[in-house]
Amino acid sequence: MSGGEKEADVTGRVASLPPGTHLAVVLEDGRRWEGWLIPRDPYSAADSLRLKLPSGYNIGLSLHETQSIEELGGPLWGEEARTVRREETTEESNGGAVSGGVAILTTGGTIASYVDYVTGGVKPVRGRRALEALFPEVDGPIVLKEVFDILSEDIGPGHWHRLGTEVKTLFDQGAKGVVIAHGTDTMAYTAGALAFQLRDLPGPVVMVGAQRSIDRPSSDGVFNMRCAVQVAREADLGEVVVLMHGNPSDRTATFHRGTRVRKMHSTRRDAFRTLNQEPLGTVDTTITLNPDHRPRSPGKVRLEEGFDRRGRLLWIHPGLTPEAATAFTAGARGIVLAGTGMGHLASELVPWVQRTTESGVIVAMTTQCLGGTVDPYVYSRGRELLSAGVVYLGDMLPETAYVKLLWALHQSQSAGLVTKILTTDLAGEMGERRPLIGGMPE
Amino acid sequence: MKAGLEVHQQLATGKLFCKCPSDLTETVQGEFVRLLHATGGETGEMDRAAKVQSAKKISYRYQVTPNSCLVEADEEPPIRLNPEALSVALTMAELMGAHAPREAIVMRKIVVDGSNTAGFQRTVVVAMDGSLTVGGKVHHIATICLEEDAARKIGENEGEIVYRLDRLGIPLIEIATAPDIENGKEAREVAEAIGMLLRSTRKVKRGIGTIREDLNVSIPGGARVEIKGVQELAMIEDYLDNEVRRQKLLLERAEQIRARGPDPPPSPVNLAPVLSKSPSKIIAQGLRPGGALLGLKLPGFAGLLGSKEKDGERLGREFADYARAAGVQGILHSDELPGYGLTEEHVREIYSALSADVARDGFVIVASASRDRATAALTAVRERALLAAKGLPEETRDPLPDGRTRYSRPLPGRNRMYPETDLPSCPIDMKTMEEVRSKLPERPEATVARLRALGLSSEVTQHLVRAGDVAAFDLLVLHGLAAGLVARVLTQELPSLEREAQRPLFDGPESLPDILLPILRNLEQGAFAKEGLLPVLRGVLVEGLDIAAAIQKAGLTGLTLEDLERIVTEVLDQNSTLVSQKKMGALGPLMGDVMAKVRGKRDGKEVSQTLERLLRQRVASSP
């Protein structure tokens, strides 16, 4: 057999073997390695054959240098554990009923996923056993439901809508509070979307995530989940909040109003910060609430559901041409601009703004500074934009304004009414007072 | 006996998975506190060692240092394997004929004692299957790994361990031999040989704590025990000999226990009512509110817990170690009582309260200010007692300064290993290997031959090679200093000062010429004499003085040759009678007078030569 044929043969055989097969690999130089076949990852070299050695280490061998492989007939590696996980169902409770208990909705993301090391894929946490194994500190009656199994970057308006109806159902069934495990990347958008849809909340909706995956001993998810369940059960709070670490220690979790929160760091545990006001509260062993919070509402939750995707969020930047802005906003019913400073853009864009508003499209202004408010009266450009029909949204965060725009567009076909909704504070998303102390993240 | 060695050596490169420098520091910029949770490994099964650690509910306080970043704080993913560290590991692989895989895959090894902020240590196999010949015997080198060093333990408070992040992430090269070592002496020699080979790469750190040995040891019928973190090579033999003794004793005890065929230990019994009036301080702890004083009957253990020899191994000590690991200060067992404030009467009452038979059964007592910890301690003792009939458990043990070891935790299994999903694998291609092969260092044997050819003694040569000071030696000699002088400084003065200061006085060999050259040049130019070398080095290296101040402080302000000649002439003038009577015979007596005036300021031999020359002139010119 020629070298090429031999290699193709070995490659073909390896490809046909299930992951976890117990193998002996003999290389051309006569060395023999025993171990279990591990799937390659996207970074593997093209001719890589991966083995888990009896010591537990993984190594990559070269298929090119492989003389032969031999199946040893031992049990598949890791098979037992995977069988257990497959048996789990998607909806289960630990003996608690929805009524009077806390419901946990999972959507995927770091906090509700573990790595399947045999296939290399990320899998959602399924079932009570997995929940108990991963979050041993969560106690009391819990109902667990898997709503989606996706990473947060794939979550959009359709998912926001579905989550809104799920939360309403749970509160209608008597849930004390709802915890939503969510990927952190877009968690703040989802929080805002829920805050606008769910009004008169009879209990907290606590969005919680993790910056370190749950299969690590150091995962922040364990502490975050424990605190989230505590807030959902105990806090006299009728708002949608995001709860994550308040600092690098596993000592204090901070929860933030869903319309005021932003992920401000790509990796740190304390990535989430409230802007332009103080966070709503903290949890260590007890819960401390900011006096500014809205308490649980006595009646039933109101759901004003749905989003119209014909909204855009445009980050103003030097060099942005009217042509590019036009192309990006084609088909839009409304545009949120993240302007520079107090809400500005280049003079060459002013006619584009004018044309856009005249065509009946709403143009709203926020600041890309994130901290602070927009103000059209300080500089002449602001006054120009105001007369070009731009709606100024105060200290509302650009992402919150965007989510609110999609929601408002669904509520009404009238540009005037949508503008009215945008400029009215509905879920604490804008304020007229900004404290000197607090509100500016360190 | 069968033993294997794991040698861990810190590399003198930056950290393994971030861009931080790898120096230890006393500067603490802040701190944070974390908890760790045992998680199912790759197979979903929880590792036994991880489970035991996690059950302790301890929090970990980390001190942030200038040489730690978001990676050490577990707040950012690692960056790719430090290529310089990889190259050192591959160099070692080549030197030992080990084979590198096509791809190195970084693994996470679960370690939940808090020493790694992530709860795992990153480790990667770089090569396998090499060999090293020591004393004519070929030793198989099983693996060469690169791994992160752990955070430095600073202290312990109630329920909390304090670590500093400066050491976390420093690259360690781990060289593991196969378990084919047959005695302690052989183990020490293999460790020495590996150490020398490591130092030949000139990329390793030097000083206490930069090289650590783990010893894996078992005897037939015994169990694999890992003695972790031995820092002194000289102690290896003691640890292994003592471990063999311990395993033999435990096997003997197992046989005795099996012969008696006892029942398993029953549940613990509250002994507070029996011992409430005991004057023992140990017992008093358990009588406080919230505390507990518990006894555990050990059926069939009478006489098997203690030892007749004063320092002998004993089963009671094993049980005490397990109790301590569970969080109490210690236990009392039946073979050491009466004693510790407990009378014969007390002991009788304990036997009776436990429904135990004095002739057949043993017991242990634990007193703790915490009921939970007392219960946990007896649970640990009970589990250990059940194993005692089978032989001995696989364990990780800590080395103690007296040559013995102490139980630290169960030996971790392979369930604790899973891939570092944040990093792509690291290809080791032909180009990398060719680069490594083109830069292989001089092997220790060749270095020895070269240094001997320079005229250095066998002893001095061995010292330089073993201490890893050859790089410094070569650099200094390259700068034009005499080989003998350089060797003397490196093998005598510097080690002596490092012992005094109890710390390394320089980082890597590169920093040495900057420090030593000016001092040795001053010496060569006569600013002070050889006798003054140690005090001057002490002034500069230990006390941080500049050279002039160090010379001043040592009272060694130098003399020029002219000064010396003037002093000698004065002495000859003052002793003209002696000179005219004794002629050259005055040399001896006068040398004392001259040395009294110039000691330490000029070389003694030179003083003697000058005196002899001027005396000869004086004698020749006198009638």
PDB file of C-alpha atoms in Angstrom, chain B residues 249-374:
ATOM      1  CA  LEU B 249       3.291  -0.873  59.510  1.00  0.00           C
ATOM      2  CA  LEU B 250      -0.135  -0.180  58.058  1.00  0.00           C
ATOM      3  CA  LEU B 251      -0.110  -3.483  56.150  1.00  0.00           C
ATOM      4  CA  GLU B 252       0.863  -5.282  59.341  1.00  0.00           C
ATOM      5  CA  ARG B 253      -1.959  -3.548  61.218  1.00  0.00           C
ATOM      6  CA  ALA B 254      -4.410  -4.445  58.448  1.00  0.00           C
ATOM      7  CA  GLU B 255      -3.572  -8.092  58.923  1.00  0.00           C
ATOM      8  CA  GLN B 256      -4.040  -7.827  62.687  1.00  0.00           C
ATOM      9  CA  ILE B 257      -7.375  -6.086  62.253  1.00  0.00           C
ATOM     10  CA  ARG B 258      -8.585  -8.658  59.732  1.00  0.00           C
ATOM     11  CA  ALA B 259      -7.572 -11.432  62.105  1.00  0.00           C
ATOM     12  CA  ARG B 260      -9.824  -9.959  64.768  1.00  0.00           C
ATOM     13  CA  GLY B 261     -12.653  -9.637  62.231  1.00  0.00           C
ATOM     14  CA  PRO B 262     -14.248  -6.597  63.833  1.00  0.00           C
ATOM     15  CA  ASP B 263     -17.586  -4.890  63.124  1.00  0.00           C
ATOM     16  CA  PRO B 264     -17.505  -1.473  61.508  1.00  0.00           C
ATOM     17  CA  PRO B 265     -17.345   1.462  63.951  1.00  0.00           C
ATOM     18  CA  PRO B 266     -20.809   2.460  65.227  1.00  0.00           C
ATOM     19  CA  SER B 267     -22.085   6.072  65.363  1.00  0.00           C
ATOM     20  CA  PRO B 268     -20.242   8.626  67.525  1.00  0.00           C
ATOM     21  CA  VAL B 269     -21.401   9.102  71.112  1.00  0.00           C
ATOM     22  CA  ASN B 270     -21.676  12.362  73.049  1.00  0.00           C
ATOM     23  CA  LEU B 271     -19.089  12.156  75.848  1.00  0.00           C
ATOM     24  CA  ALA B 272     -19.851  15.536  77.445  1.00  0.00           C
ATOM     25  CA  PRO B 273     -21.812  13.985  80.352  1.00  0.00           C
ATOM     26  CA  VAL B 274     -18.919  11.603  81.142  1.00  0.00           C
ATOM     27  CA  LEU B 275     -16.076  14.115  80.902  1.00  0.00           C
ATOM     28  CA  SER B 276     -17.745  17.349  81.996  1.00  0.00           C
ATOM     29  CA  LYS B 277     -15.511  17.587  85.058  1.00  0.00           C
ATOM     30  CA  SER B 278     -12.260  16.738  83.336  1.00  0.00           C
ATOM     31  CA  PRO B 279      -9.489  19.270  83.908  1.00  0.00           C
ATOM     32  CA  SER B 280      -8.124  18.647  80.364  1.00  0.00           C
ATOM     33  CA  LYS B 281      -7.743  21.776  78.267  1.00  0.00           C
ATOM     34  CA  ILE B 282      -8.217  19.763  75.101  1.00  0.00           C
ATOM     35  CA  ILE B 283     -11.518  18.407  76.366  1.00  0.00           C
ATOM     36  CA  ALA B 284     -12.683  21.844  77.568  1.00  0.00           C
ATOM     37  CA  GLN B 285     -12.955  23.133  73.969  1.00  0.00           C
ATOM     38  CA  GLY B 286     -15.719  20.663  73.259  1.00  0.00           C
ATOM     39  CA  LEU B 287     -17.687  21.608  76.332  1.00  0.00           C
ATOM     40  CA  ARG B 288     -18.208  25.200  75.234  1.00  0.00           C
ATOM     41  CA  PRO B 289     -21.598  26.278  73.834  1.00  0.00           C
ATOM     42  CA  GLY B 290     -21.814  25.306  70.169  1.00  0.00           C
ATOM     43  CA  GLY B 291     -18.997  22.818  70.597  1.00  0.00           C
ATOM     44  CA  ALA B 292     -19.010  19.055  70.818  1.00  0.00           C
ATOM     45  CA  LEU B 293     -17.138  16.328  72.648  1.00  0.00           C
ATOM     46  CA  LEU B 294     -17.640  13.082  70.777  1.00  0.00           C
ATOM     47  CA  GLY B 295     -16.249   9.591  71.042  1.00  0.00           C
ATOM     48  CA  LEU B 296     -16.042   6.911  68.385  1.00  0.00           C
ATOM     49  CA  LYS B 297     -15.685   3.247  69.269  1.00  0.00           C
ATOM     50  CA  LEU B 298     -13.236   1.395  67.059  1.00  0.00           C
ATOM     51  CA  PRO B 299     -14.152  -2.289  67.388  1.00  0.00           C
ATOM     52  CA  GLY B 300     -11.097  -4.545  67.345  1.00  0.00           C
ATOM     53  CA  PHE B 301      -8.533  -1.735  67.501  1.00  0.00           C
ATOM     54  CA  ALA B 302      -7.280  -2.230  71.074  1.00  0.00           C
ATOM     55  CA  GLY B 303      -3.497  -1.776  71.156  1.00  0.00           C
ATOM     56  CA  LEU B 304      -3.244  -1.148  67.408  1.00  0.00           C
ATOM     57  CA  LEU B 305      -3.424   2.651  67.462  1.00  0.00           C
ATOM     58  CA  GLY B 306      -0.210   3.464  69.314  1.00  0.00           C
ATOM     59  CA  SER B 307       3.412   2.431  69.050  1.00  0.00           C
ATOM     60  CA  LYS B 308       6.020   1.320  71.525  1.00  0.00           C
ATOM     61  CA  GLU B 309       8.741   3.371  69.860  1.00  0.00           C
ATOM     62  CA  LYS B 310       8.752   7.030  70.747  1.00  0.00           C
ATOM     63  CA  ASP B 311       8.903   8.381  67.196  1.00  0.00           C
ATOM     64  CA  GLY B 312       7.508   5.324  65.459  1.00  0.00           C
ATOM     65  CA  GLU B 313       4.742   5.376  62.904  1.00  0.00           C
ATOM     66  CA  ARG B 314       1.346   4.676  64.392  1.00  0.00           C
ATOM     67  CA  LEU B 315      -2.159   4.156  63.133  1.00  0.00           C
ATOM     68  CA  GLY B 316      -3.449   6.713  65.628  1.00  0.00           C
ATOM     69  CA  ARG B 317      -1.459   9.372  63.873  1.00  0.00           C
ATOM     70  CA  GLU B 318      -3.067   8.487  60.535  1.00  0.00           C
ATOM     71  CA  PHE B 319      -6.498   8.871  62.091  1.00  0.00           C
ATOM     72  CA  ALA B 320      -5.488  12.197  63.644  1.00  0.00           C
ATOM     73  CA  ASP B 321      -4.322  13.478  60.244  1.00  0.00           C
ATOM     74  CA  TYR B 322      -7.689  12.672  58.686  1.00  0.00           C
ATOM     75  CA  ALA B 323      -9.455  14.417  61.549  1.00  0.00           C
ATOM     76  CA  ARG B 324      -7.208  17.447  61.165  1.00  0.00           C
ATOM     77  CA  ALA B 325      -7.855  17.596  57.425  1.00  0.00           C
ATOM     78  CA  ALA B 326     -11.564  17.715  58.285  1.00  0.00           C
ATOM     79  CA  GLY B 327     -11.001  20.872  60.305  1.00  0.00           C
ATOM     80  CA  VAL B 328     -10.263  19.987  63.957  1.00  0.00           C
ATOM     81  CA  GLN B 329      -6.998  20.437  65.812  1.00  0.00           C
ATOM     82  CA  GLY B 330      -6.546  16.785  66.680  1.00  0.00           C
ATOM     83  CA  ILE B 331      -7.922  13.704  68.403  1.00  0.00           C
ATOM     84  CA  LEU B 332      -7.080  11.578  71.422  1.00  0.00           C
ATOM     85  CA  HIS B 333      -6.989   7.810  70.985  1.00  0.00           C
ATOM     86  CA  SER B 334      -7.270   4.967  73.457  1.00  0.00           C
ATOM     87  CA  ASP B 335      -3.634   3.853  73.242  1.00  0.00           C
ATOM     88  CA  GLU B 336      -2.352   7.240  74.449  1.00  0.00           C
ATOM     89  CA  LEU B 337      -4.690   7.399  77.449  1.00  0.00           C
ATOM     90  CA  PRO B 338      -4.639   7.929  80.376  1.00  0.00           C
ATOM     91  CA  GLY B 339      -2.818  11.193  79.718  1.00  0.00           C
ATOM     92  CA  TYR B 340      -3.582  14.704  78.433  1.00  0.00           C
ATOM     93  CA  GLY B 341      -5.440  15.445  81.679  1.00  0.00           C
ATOM     94  CA  LEU B 342      -7.582  12.295  81.534  1.00  0.00           C
ATOM     95  CA  THR B 343      -7.243   9.754  84.361  1.00  0.00           C
ATOM     96  CA  GLU B 344      -7.670   5.993  84.373  1.00  0.00           C
ATOM     97  CA  GLU B 345     -11.090   6.571  85.890  1.00  0.00           C
ATOM     98  CA  HIS B 346     -12.058   8.792  82.909  1.00  0.00           C
ATOM     99  CA  VAL B 347     -10.852   6.155  80.466  1.00  0.00           C
ATOM    100  CA  ARG B 348     -12.944   3.474  82.185  1.00  0.00           C
ATOM    101  CA  GLU B 349     -15.972   5.749  81.929  1.00  0.00           C
ATOM    102  CA  ILE B 350     -15.325   6.388  78.245  1.00  0.00           C
ATOM    103  CA  TYR B 351     -15.115   2.646  77.543  1.00  0.00           C
ATOM    104  CA  SER B 352     -18.352   2.185  79.353  1.00  0.00           C
ATOM    105  CA  ALA B 353     -20.122   5.095  77.614  1.00  0.00           C
ATOM    106  CA  LEU B 354     -19.054   3.701  74.234  1.00  0.00           C
ATOM    107  CA  SER B 355     -20.023   0.121  75.218  1.00  0.00           C
ATOM    108  CA  ALA B 356     -16.483  -0.863  74.301  1.00  0.00           C
ATOM    109  CA  ASP B 357     -14.383  -3.782  75.501  1.00  0.00           C
ATOM    110  CA  VAL B 358     -11.048  -2.658  76.995  1.00  0.00           C
ATOM    111  CA  ALA B 359      -9.289  -5.804  75.840  1.00  0.00           C
ATOM    112  CA  ARG B 360     -10.555  -5.754  72.294  1.00  0.00           C
ATOM    113  CA  ASP B 361     -11.684  -2.267  71.210  1.00  0.00           C
ATOM    114  CA  GLY B 362     -10.074   1.093  70.767  1.00  0.00           C
ATOM    115  CA  PHE B 363     -11.617   4.536  70.525  1.00  0.00           C
ATOM    116  CA  VAL B 364     -10.924   8.107  69.525  1.00  0.00           C
ATOM    117  CA  ILE B 365     -12.231  11.302  71.101  1.00  0.00           C
ATOM    118  CA  VAL B 366     -12.593  14.647  69.405  1.00  0.00           C
ATOM    119  CA  ALA B 367     -13.280  17.941  71.113  1.00  0.00           C
ATOM    120  CA  SER B 368     -14.041  20.970  68.964  1.00  0.00           C
ATOM    121  CA  ALA B 369     -15.599  24.375  69.444  1.00  0.00           C
ATOM    122  CA  SER B 370     -17.720  23.547  66.373  1.00  0.00           C
ATOM    123  CA  ARG B 371     -20.179  20.658  66.417  1.00  0.00           C
ATOM    124  CA  ASP B 372     -20.080  20.431  62.608  1.00  0.00           C
ATOM    125  CA  ARG B 373     -16.324  20.116  62.527  1.00  0.00           C
ATOM    126  CA  ALA B 374     -16.294  17.539  65.332  1.00  0.00           C
TER     127      ALA B 374
END
